mmCIF file of C-alpha atoms in Angstrom:
data_model
loop_
_atom_site.group_PDB
_atom_site.id
_atom_site.type_symbol
_atom_site.label_atom_id
_atom_site.label_comp_id
_atom_site.label_asym_id
_atom_site.label_seq_id
_atom_site.Cartn_x
_atom_site.Cartn_y
_atom_site.Cartn_z
ATOM 1 C CA MET W 188 -42.370 84.776 -213.743
ATOM 2 C CA ARG W 189 -43.699 81.612 -212.159
ATOM 3 C CA SER W 190 -47.370 81.921 -211.429
ATOM 4 C CA GLN W 191 -48.561 78.564 -210.128
ATOM 5 C CA ILE W 192 -47.949 76.279 -207.184
ATOM 6 C CA LEU W 193 -49.773 73.099 -206.327
ATOM 7 C CA SER W 194 -51.780 73.120 -203.135
ATOM 8 C CA LEU W 195 -50.191 71.855 -199.942
ATOM 9 C CA ALA W 196 -52.845 69.189 -199.601
ATOM 10 C CA ALA W 197 -52.097 67.817 -203.046
ATOM 11 C CA THR W 198 -48.399 67.526 -202.223
ATOM 12 C CA ALA W 199 -48.602 66.110 -198.707
ATOM 13 C CA LEU W 200 -46.745 62.983 -199.778
ATOM 14 C CA THR W 201 -44.062 64.877 -201.664
ATOM 15 C CA LEU W 202 -43.050 68.471 -200.957
ATOM 16 C CA SER W 203 -44.674 71.192 -198.916
ATOM 17 C CA GLN W 204 -44.512 73.730 -201.743
ATOM 18 C CA ILE W 205 -44.116 73.039 -205.464
ATOM 19 C CA VAL W 206 -43.708 75.674 -208.119
ATOM 20 C CA VAL W 207 -44.872 74.984 -211.652
ATOM 21 C CA GLY W 208 -43.457 77.084 -214.458
ATOM 22 C CA GLN W 209 -45.858 79.094 -216.578
ATOM 23 C CA THR W 210 -43.605 81.066 -218.876
ATOM 24 C CA SER W 211 -43.442 81.418 -222.633
ATOM 25 C CA THR W 212 -41.081 82.500 -225.362
ATOM 26 C CA ASP W 213 -41.645 83.586 -228.953
ATOM 27 C CA CYS W 214 -38.730 81.443 -230.126
ATOM 28 C CA ASN W 215 -36.806 79.011 -227.942
ATOM 29 C CA PRO W 216 -33.200 78.734 -229.209
ATOM 30 C CA LEU W 217 -32.875 75.325 -227.568
ATOM 31 C CA ASN W 218 -35.308 73.992 -230.165
ATOM 32 C CA SER W 219 -34.788 76.098 -233.284
ATOM 33 C CA THR W 220 -32.747 78.859 -234.869
ATOM 34 C CA CYS W 221 -33.963 82.186 -233.522
ATOM 35 C CA PRO W 222 -33.295 85.843 -234.344
ATOM 36 C CA SER W 223 -30.441 87.550 -232.508
ATOM 37 C CA ASP W 224 -31.218 89.584 -229.387
ATOM 38 C CA THR W 225 -30.354 93.270 -229.459
ATOM 39 C CA ALA W 226 -27.714 94.032 -226.827
ATOM 40 C CA LEU W 227 -27.967 96.903 -224.390
ATOM 41 C CA GLY W 228 -24.169 96.992 -224.223
ATOM 42 C CA LYS W 229 -23.951 99.821 -221.696
ATOM 43 C CA THR W 230 -25.345 101.170 -218.433
ATOM 44 C CA ILE W 231 -28.592 103.129 -218.370
ATOM 45 C CA THR W 232 -30.667 104.746 -215.647
ATOM 46 C CA VAL W 233 -34.363 105.307 -216.329
ATOM 47 C CA ASP W 234 -36.176 107.856 -214.160
ATOM 48 C CA PHE W 235 -39.860 106.997 -214.464
ATOM 49 C CA THR W 236 -40.889 110.194 -212.663
ATOM 50 C CA GLU W 237 -40.087 111.838 -216.006
ATOM 51 C CA GLY W 238 -42.574 109.610 -217.794
ATOM 52 C CA GLU W 239 -42.509 106.797 -220.327
ATOM 53 C CA SER W 240 -39.114 105.433 -221.428
ATOM 54 C CA SER W 241 -38.159 104.275 -224.908
ATOM 55 C CA GLU W 242 -36.074 101.544 -223.248
ATOM 56 C CA PHE W 243 -39.276 99.656 -222.356
ATOM 57 C CA SER W 244 -42.316 98.379 -224.208
ATOM 58 C CA ALA W 245 -45.706 97.649 -222.672
ATOM 59 C CA ASP W 246 -46.937 94.074 -222.763
ATOM 60 C CA THR W 247 -50.236 93.251 -224.458
ATOM 61 C CA GLY W 248 -53.137 94.782 -222.544
ATOM 62 C CA THR W 249 -50.927 97.076 -220.487
ATOM 63 C CA THR W 250 -51.678 100.776 -220.193
ATOM 64 C CA MET W 251 -49.257 102.682 -217.982
ATOM 65 C CA THR W 252 -49.488 105.951 -216.096
ATOM 66 C CA TYR W 253 -46.648 107.979 -214.597
ATOM 67 C CA GLY W 254 -46.520 110.414 -211.695
ATOM 68 C CA THR W 255 -44.337 111.750 -208.900
ATOM 69 C CA ASN W 256 -43.801 108.166 -207.700
ATOM 70 C CA GLY W 257 -42.720 107.033 -211.149
ATOM 71 C CA ALA W 258 -44.289 104.229 -213.165
ATOM 72 C CA GLU W 259 -47.681 103.172 -211.803
ATOM 73 C CA PHE W 260 -48.633 99.541 -212.383
ATOM 74 C CA ILE W 261 -52.310 99.843 -211.521
ATOM 75 C CA ILE W 262 -54.567 96.822 -211.232
ATOM 76 C CA SER W 263 -58.148 98.011 -211.415
ATOM 77 C CA SER W 264 -61.362 96.113 -210.793
ATOM 78 C CA ASP W 265 -61.010 94.246 -214.116
ATOM 79 C CA GLY W 266 -57.909 92.481 -212.742
ATOM 80 C CA THR W 267 -55.794 93.017 -215.869
ATOM 81 C CA ALA W 268 -52.063 92.529 -215.238
ATOM 82 C CA LYS W 269 -49.646 95.354 -216.026
ATOM 83 C CA THR W 270 -46.165 94.564 -217.415
ATOM 84 C CA ILE W 271 -43.386 96.457 -219.190
ATOM 85 C CA ILE W 272 -40.331 94.793 -220.746
ATOM 86 C CA THR W 273 -36.940 96.106 -221.839
ATOM 87 C CA ASN W 274 -36.397 96.226 -225.577
ATOM 88 C CA ASN W 275 -32.758 95.171 -225.248
ATOM 89 C CA TYR W 276 -30.956 92.279 -223.568
ATOM 90 C CA ILE W 277 -28.067 92.048 -221.142
ATOM 91 C CA PHE W 278 -25.547 89.219 -221.069
ATOM 92 C CA PHE W 279 -24.702 89.215 -217.383
ATOM 93 C CA GLY W 280 -25.127 92.457 -215.534
ATOM 94 C CA LYS W 281 -26.498 94.341 -212.581
ATOM 95 C CA VAL W 282 -30.032 95.688 -212.242
ATOM 96 C CA SER W 283 -31.254 97.901 -209.375
ATOM 97 C CA VAL W 284 -34.860 99.011 -208.962
ATOM 98 C CA ALA W 285 -36.356 101.582 -206.567
ATOM 99 C CA LEU W 286 -39.735 99.981 -205.962
ATOM 100 C CA ARG W 287 -42.793 100.042 -203.739
ATOM 101 C CA ALA W 288 -44.876 96.887 -204.002
ATOM 102 C CA ALA W 289 -48.654 96.827 -204.392
ATOM 103 C CA ASN W 290 -50.797 95.969 -201.405
ATOM 104 C CA GLY W 291 -53.820 93.680 -201.447
ATOM 105 C CA THR W 292 -54.282 89.995 -200.712
ATOM 106 C CA GLY W 293 -53.240 87.887 -203.682
ATOM 107 C CA ILE W 294 -51.680 90.809 -205.577
ATOM 108 C CA ILE W 295 -48.173 89.981 -206.834
ATOM 109 C CA SER W 296 -45.608 92.646 -207.725
ATOM 110 C CA SER W 297 -42.645 91.354 -209.708
ATOM 111 C CA PHE W 298 -39.171 92.204 -211.009
ATOM 112 C CA VAL W 299 -38.075 89.404 -213.340
ATOM 113 C CA MET W 300 -35.129 88.776 -215.624
ATOM 114 C CA GLU W 301 -35.882 86.224 -218.346
ATOM 115 C CA SER W 302 -34.144 84.828 -221.428
ATOM 116 C CA ASP W 303 -35.442 83.378 -224.691
ATOM 117 C CA ASP W 304 -34.653 79.834 -223.494
ATOM 118 C CA LEU W 305 -36.493 80.512 -220.201
ATOM 119 C CA ASP W 306 -33.645 81.086 -217.829
ATOM 120 C CA GLU W 307 -35.112 83.284 -215.100
ATOM 121 C CA ILE W 308 -34.185 85.303 -212.004
ATOM 122 C CA ASP W 309 -36.977 86.721 -209.826
ATOM 123 C CA TRP W 310 -38.043 89.079 -207.097
ATOM 124 C CA GLU W 311 -41.749 88.770 -206.176
ATOM 125 C CA TRP W 312 -43.785 90.532 -203.498
ATOM 126 C CA LEU W 313 -47.045 89.276 -202.009
ATOM 127 C CA GLY W 314 -49.434 92.161 -201.435
ATOM 128 C CA GLY W 315 -50.782 90.703 -198.216
ATOM 129 C CA ASN W 316 -47.362 90.169 -196.614
ATOM 130 C CA SER W 317 -45.567 93.224 -195.232
ATOM 131 C CA THR W 318 -42.527 91.395 -193.857
ATOM 132 C CA MET W 319 -40.838 89.573 -196.750
ATOM 133 C CA VAL W 320 -40.067 89.306 -200.459
ATOM 134 C CA GLU W 321 -39.464 86.129 -202.462
ATOM 135 C CA THR W 322 -36.341 85.377 -204.528
ATOM 136 C CA ASN W 323 -36.261 82.565 -207.070
ATOM 137 C CA TYR W 324 -34.484 81.299 -210.172
ATOM 138 C CA PHE W 325 -35.033 78.774 -212.960
ATOM 139 C CA GLY W 326 -32.772 77.294 -215.625
ATOM 140 C CA LYS W 327 -34.292 76.452 -218.999
ATOM 141 C CA ASP W 328 -37.788 76.262 -217.444
ATOM 142 C CA ASN W 329 -36.612 73.271 -215.401
ATOM 143 C CA THR W 330 -39.161 72.506 -212.680
ATOM 144 C CA THR W 331 -37.899 69.054 -211.675
ATOM 145 C CA SER W 332 -37.089 70.384 -208.200
ATOM 146 C CA TYR W 333 -38.991 72.926 -206.162
ATOM 147 C CA ASP W 334 -36.763 74.103 -203.356
ATOM 148 C CA ARG W 335 -35.150 77.135 -204.947
ATOM 149 C CA SER W 336 -37.054 80.082 -203.490
ATOM 150 C CA THR W 337 -36.099 82.043 -200.389
ATOM 151 C CA SER W 338 -38.063 84.659 -198.443
ATOM 152 C CA PRO W 339 -35.731 87.325 -197.023
ATOM 153 C CA ALA W 340 -37.181 89.833 -194.599
ATOM 154 C CA VAL W 341 -37.940 93.365 -195.732
ATOM 155 C CA SER W 342 -39.770 96.055 -193.807
ATOM 156 C CA GLU W 343 -43.133 97.269 -195.145
ATOM 157 C CA PRO W 344 -42.397 96.787 -198.868
ATOM 158 C CA GLN W 345 -45.858 98.105 -199.797
ATOM 159 C CA ASP W 346 -45.427 101.378 -197.904
ATOM 160 C CA THR W 347 -41.661 101.954 -197.948
ATOM 161 C CA TRP W 348 -39.279 102.530 -200.833
ATOM 162 C CA HIS W 349 -36.477 99.960 -201.045
ATOM 163 C CA ILE W 350 -33.803 99.324 -203.637
ATOM 164 C CA TYR W 351 -33.775 95.750 -204.921
ATOM 165 C CA THR W 352 -30.750 94.532 -206.858
ATOM 166 C CA ILE W 353 -29.819 91.482 -208.897
ATOM 167 C CA ASP W 354 -26.095 91.162 -209.664
ATOM 168 C CA TRP W 355 -25.609 88.378 -212.190
ATOM 169 C CA THR W 356 -22.412 86.845 -213.589
ATOM 170 C CA SER W 357 -21.426 83.442 -214.917
ATOM 171 C CA ALA W 358 -20.146 82.618 -211.424
ATOM 172 C CA SER W 359 -22.986 83.734 -209.171
ATOM 173 C CA ILE W 360 -26.235 85.593 -208.666
ATOM 174 C CA ILE W 361 -26.471 88.019 -205.759
ATOM 175 C CA TRP W 362 -29.786 89.429 -204.533
ATOM 176 C CA SER W 363 -29.541 92.582 -202.362
ATOM 177 C CA ILE W 364 -31.984 94.861 -200.574
ATOM 178 C CA ASP W 365 -30.786 98.413 -199.896
ATOM 179 C CA SER W 366 -27.198 97.295 -200.659
ATOM 180 C CA VAL W 367 -27.399 94.455 -198.107
ATOM 181 C CA VAL W 368 -26.866 90.995 -199.602
ATOM 182 C CA VAL W 369 -29.748 88.653 -198.756
ATOM 183 C CA ARG W 370 -28.901 85.721 -201.020
ATOM 184 C CA THR W 371 -26.030 84.401 -203.114
ATOM 185 C CA LEU W 372 -26.340 81.528 -205.581
ATOM 186 C CA TYR W 373 -23.169 80.040 -207.055
ATOM 187 C CA TYR W 374 -23.039 78.344 -210.450
ATOM 188 C CA ALA W 375 -22.078 74.936 -209.040
ATOM 189 C CA ASP W 376 -24.909 75.042 -206.514
ATOM 190 C CA ALA W 377 -27.528 75.165 -209.276
ATOM 191 C CA LEU W 378 -27.383 71.495 -210.289
ATOM 192 C CA ASP W 379 -23.707 71.890 -211.247
ATOM 193 C CA GLY W 380 -24.692 74.785 -213.486
ATOM 194 C CA ALA W 381 -27.497 73.021 -215.357
ATOM 195 C CA ASN W 382 -30.111 75.146 -213.558
ATOM 196 C CA PHE W 383 -28.012 78.296 -213.446
ATOM 197 C CA PRO W 384 -29.477 81.212 -215.477
ATOM 198 C CA GLN W 385 -26.773 82.063 -218.013
ATOM 199 C CA THR W 386 -28.215 83.320 -221.306
ATOM 200 C CA PRO W 387 -29.041 86.899 -222.445
ATOM 201 C CA MET W 388 -31.995 88.360 -220.568
ATOM 202 C CA ARG W 389 -34.573 91.114 -220.683
ATOM 203 C CA ILE W 390 -36.020 92.780 -217.596
ATOM 204 C CA LYS W 391 -39.741 92.608 -216.875
ATOM 205 C CA LEU W 392 -41.560 94.747 -214.302
ATOM 206 C CA GLY W 393 -45.135 93.850 -213.535
ATOM 207 C CA ASN W 394 -48.130 93.600 -211.248
ATOM 208 C CA TRP W 395 -50.650 90.747 -211.493
ATOM 209 C CA VAL W 396 -53.450 89.019 -209.606
ATOM 210 C CA GLY W 397 -52.283 85.714 -208.163
ATOM 211 C CA GLY W 398 -55.483 85.473 -206.140
ATOM 212 C CA ALA W 399 -57.815 85.774 -209.130
ATOM 213 C CA ALA W 400 -60.873 83.540 -209.239
ATOM 214 C CA ASP W 401 -59.674 81.843 -212.430
ATOM 215 C CA GLU W 402 -56.234 80.973 -211.015
ATOM 216 C CA SER W 403 -55.481 77.486 -209.730
ATOM 217 C CA GLU W 404 -56.006 76.602 -206.084
ATOM 218 C CA GLY W 405 -52.255 76.333 -205.634
ATOM 219 C CA THR W 406 -51.555 79.747 -207.109
ATOM 220 C CA ILE W 407 -54.177 81.378 -204.889
ATOM 221 C CA GLU W 408 -52.732 79.630 -201.851
ATOM 222 C CA TRP W 409 -49.185 80.762 -202.673
ATOM 223 C CA ALA W 410 -50.379 84.314 -203.367
ATOM 224 C CA GLY W 411 -51.837 84.540 -199.867
ATOM 225 C CA GLY W 412 -55.496 84.052 -200.650
ATOM 226 C CA SER W 413 -58.233 85.234 -202.972
ATOM 227 C CA SER W 414 -58.115 88.822 -204.182
ATOM 228 C CA ASP W 415 -61.052 91.156 -203.633
ATOM 229 C CA LEU W 416 -61.067 93.313 -206.753
ATOM 230 C CA THR W 417 -63.809 95.503 -205.325
ATOM 231 C CA GLN W 418 -61.010 96.944 -203.177
ATOM 232 C CA ALA W 419 -58.986 97.978 -206.262
ATOM 233 C CA PRO W 420 -56.937 99.817 -207.335
ATOM 234 C CA PHE W 421 -53.770 97.981 -206.294
ATOM 235 C CA THR W 422 -50.665 99.838 -207.443
ATOM 236 C CA MET W 423 -46.991 98.924 -207.677
ATOM 237 C CA TYR W 424 -44.669 101.911 -208.081
ATOM 238 C CA VAL W 425 -41.242 101.933 -209.736
ATOM 239 C CA LYS W 426 -39.436 105.229 -209.357
ATOM 240 C CA ASN W 427 -36.309 104.334 -211.299
ATOM 241 C CA ILE W 428 -34.155 101.499 -212.573
ATOM 242 C CA THR W 429 -30.462 101.203 -213.389
ATOM 243 C CA ILE W 430 -29.443 98.448 -215.802
ATOM 244 C CA GLN W 431 -25.799 97.574 -216.430
ATOM 245 C CA ASP W 432 -24.898 95.162 -219.206
ATOM 246 C CA TYR W 433 -21.564 93.595 -218.264
ATOM 247 C CA THR W 434 -20.937 92.792 -221.935
ATOM 248 C CA THR W 435 -20.066 96.039 -223.697
ATOM 249 C CA ASN W 436 -18.293 94.864 -226.858
ATOM 250 C CA GLY W 437 -21.278 93.836 -228.947
ATOM 251 C CA THR W 438 -24.507 95.000 -230.518
ATOM 252 C CA SER W 439 -26.473 91.739 -230.367
ATOM 253 C CA TYR W 440 -26.390 88.258 -228.868
ATOM 254 C CA SER W 441 -27.139 84.969 -230.595
ATOM 255 C CA TYR W 442 -27.039 81.306 -229.635
ATOM 256 C CA GLY W 443 -24.157 79.417 -231.234
ATOM 257 C CA ASP W 444 -25.779 76.051 -230.574
ATOM 258 C CA MET W 445 -28.702 74.518 -228.686
ATOM 259 C CA THR W 446 -26.946 73.827 -225.392
ATOM 260 C CA GLY W 447 -28.094 76.983 -223.611
ATOM 261 C CA SER W 448 -24.613 77.400 -222.131
ATOM 262 C CA TYR W 449 -23.194 80.898 -221.689
ATOM 263 C CA SER W 450 -20.050 79.712 -223.473
ATOM 264 C CA SER W 451 -22.132 79.181 -226.624
ATOM 265 C CA ILE W 452 -23.454 82.762 -226.758
ATOM 266 C CA ILE W 453 -22.045 84.741 -229.672
ATOM 267 C CA ILE W 454 -21.474 88.477 -229.230
ATOM 268 C CA ASN W 455 -22.073 90.146 -232.573
ATOM 269 C CA ASN W 456 -20.416 93.469 -233.286
ATOM 270 C CA ASN W 457 -21.957 95.170 -236.290
ATOM 271 C CA SER W 458 -19.252 97.806 -236.522
ATOM 272 C CA THR W 459 -16.560 95.239 -237.283
ATOM 273 C CA SER W 460 -18.700 92.384 -238.616
ATOM 274 C CA THR W 461 -16.917 89.967 -236.314
ATOM 275 C CA ASN W 462 -18.268 87.552 -233.754
ATOM 276 C CA THR W 463 -16.732 86.871 -230.369
ATOM 277 C CA SER W 464 -17.837 84.200 -227.914
ATOM 278 C CA TYR W 465 -16.778 83.669 -224.322
ATOM 279 C CA SER W 466 -14.731 80.578 -223.620
ATOM 280 C CA ALA W 467 -16.023 77.842 -221.357
ATOM 281 C CA GLY W 468 -14.801 78.431 -217.822
ATOM 282 C CA GLU W 469 -14.281 82.156 -218.265
ATOM 283 C CA THR W 470 -15.832 84.339 -215.575
ATOM 284 C CA VAL W 471 -18.193 86.667 -217.405
ATOM 285 C CA GLY W 472 -19.198 89.823 -215.586
ATOM 286 C CA SER W 473 -18.167 91.658 -212.476
ATOM 287 C CA ASN W 474 -20.276 91.678 -209.357
ATOM 288 C CA SER W 475 -20.294 92.825 -205.780
ATOM 289 C CA SER W 476 -18.427 91.260 -202.910
ATOM 290 C CA SER W 477 -20.397 88.653 -201.011
ATOM 291 C CA THR W 478 -19.799 90.672 -197.856
ATOM 292 C CA ALA W 479 -23.044 92.422 -196.996
ATOM 293 C CA SER W 480 -23.007 96.183 -196.805
ATOM 294 C CA SER W 481 -24.245 97.809 -193.632
ATOM 295 C CA THR W 482 -25.559 100.844 -195.507
ATOM 296 C CA SER W 483 -29.323 101.061 -195.908
ATOM 297 C CA SER W 484 -30.885 102.958 -198.815
ATOM 298 C CA SER W 485 -34.562 102.594 -197.913
ATOM 299 C CA SER W 486 -36.697 105.702 -197.808
ATOM 300 C CA ASN W 487 -40.227 106.991 -198.118
ATOM 301 C CA SER W 488 -41.619 109.111 -200.919
ATOM 302 C CA SER W 489 -40.209 112.286 -199.413
ATOM 303 C CA SER W 490 -36.625 111.033 -199.270
ATOM 304 C CA SER W 491 -33.698 112.685 -200.990
ATOM 305 C CA SER W 492 -31.272 111.002 -203.376
ATOM 306 C CA SER W 493 -29.609 107.724 -202.464
ATOM 307 C CA SER W 494 -26.696 106.091 -204.242
ATOM 308 C CA VAL W 495 -26.492 102.466 -205.326
ATOM 309 C CA PRO W 496 -22.835 101.516 -205.851
ATOM 310 C CA VAL W 497 -21.645 99.143 -208.547
ATOM 311 C CA SER W 498 -18.429 97.273 -207.826
ATOM 312 C CA SER W 499 -15.474 97.537 -210.152
ATOM 313 C CA GLY W 500 -14.761 93.830 -209.907
ATOM 314 C CA ARG W 501 -14.250 90.725 -207.831
ATOM 315 C CA SER W 502 -11.903 87.758 -207.819
ATOM 316 C CA ASN W 503 -12.764 84.536 -209.612
ATOM 317 C CA GLN W 504 -15.221 82.112 -208.076
ATOM 318 C CA PRO W 505 -14.140 78.476 -207.563
ATOM 319 C CA GLY W 506 -14.104 76.589 -210.839
ATOM 320 C CA CYS W 507 -13.671 79.716 -213.002
ATOM 321 C CA LEU W 508 -10.370 80.098 -214.785
ATOM 322 C CA PHE W 509 -10.278 83.664 -216.005
ATOM 323 C CA ALA W 510 -11.588 87.072 -215.013
ATOM 324 C CA LEU W 511 -13.396 89.295 -217.481
ATOM 325 C CA LEU W 512 -11.465 92.380 -218.479
ATOM 326 C CA GLY W 513 -12.304 95.735 -216.916
ATOM 327 C CA LEU W 514 -16.063 95.829 -216.383
ATOM 328 C CA GLY W 515 -17.584 98.074 -213.775
ATOM 329 C CA CYS W 516 -18.943 101.527 -213.332
ATOM 330 C CA ALA W 517 -20.905 103.503 -210.775
ATOM 331 C CA ALA W 518 -24.573 104.223 -211.117
ATOM 332 C CA SER W 519 -26.989 106.100 -208.871
ATOM 333 C CA LEU W 520 -30.664 105.724 -208.203
ATOM 334 C CA PHE W 521 -32.552 108.783 -207.090
ATOM 335 C CA LEU W 522 -35.433 108.466 -204.708
#
């Protein structure tokens, strides 16, 4: 999650909006040898209306509640952020979340995928804006350019349930809202792959105060203004999440070197005590067609079930030499 931008006034001679990374990692495999990451290796659907899930852990300082609307990320008057993180990693995959963003000026709801070497793919919602959501990405915490975000339109994200999807392979990242594609990023378009997120990731869901008094001027400006915590609580709801790991033949992932390239990732299989790595140029993963679907899955809290399809495959992207064998399965989200 990127939580700072410099003020427009400070960047008048450069860019109109600059994002500064503020992420951290317990061990960065680009700098040292780190423990392997436990692989999800399958597809799961978590229904938060049934309560806490063993697939997630709460971040420090986070206390969660659960109800008929699922997981409740409640920011109270103390302004403490609320975040839960998957225990396992995916190495390319598809993640779909049924979510209602928090309202409130300066309140930021987020759905983030992040790796140990600080590759990152984001959805972020501004509580004071009822017409859009922000998409963004970062490669290896690289903030040398600041023109990566987009702001696709979405109707009343604080009051209406929508399904937000990230479909991530070695060839592309596709962001979709209610099965309609709103952005596609190809590997070559991310600084010839240098800024393309491509290492095993966990999923983070959270709600935080971008308009807090102790945030920088730029962060407050980006968040839409100062937050009035006397108006709390501000609550983000997540009803359910489906996570598909496109790599299903391993139990953990480790970095074979310090390049941060997907071709260096080793897939460890404990059952056979053998390691398998993808070859450079191989298309890893299977994602949706770039043709936008005309089917909408948005609903309110009284809606019945709605299906989120997962494609069984797609042809190679330019520059990729091989297709990954047989990955794809259907998953449903229930609203």
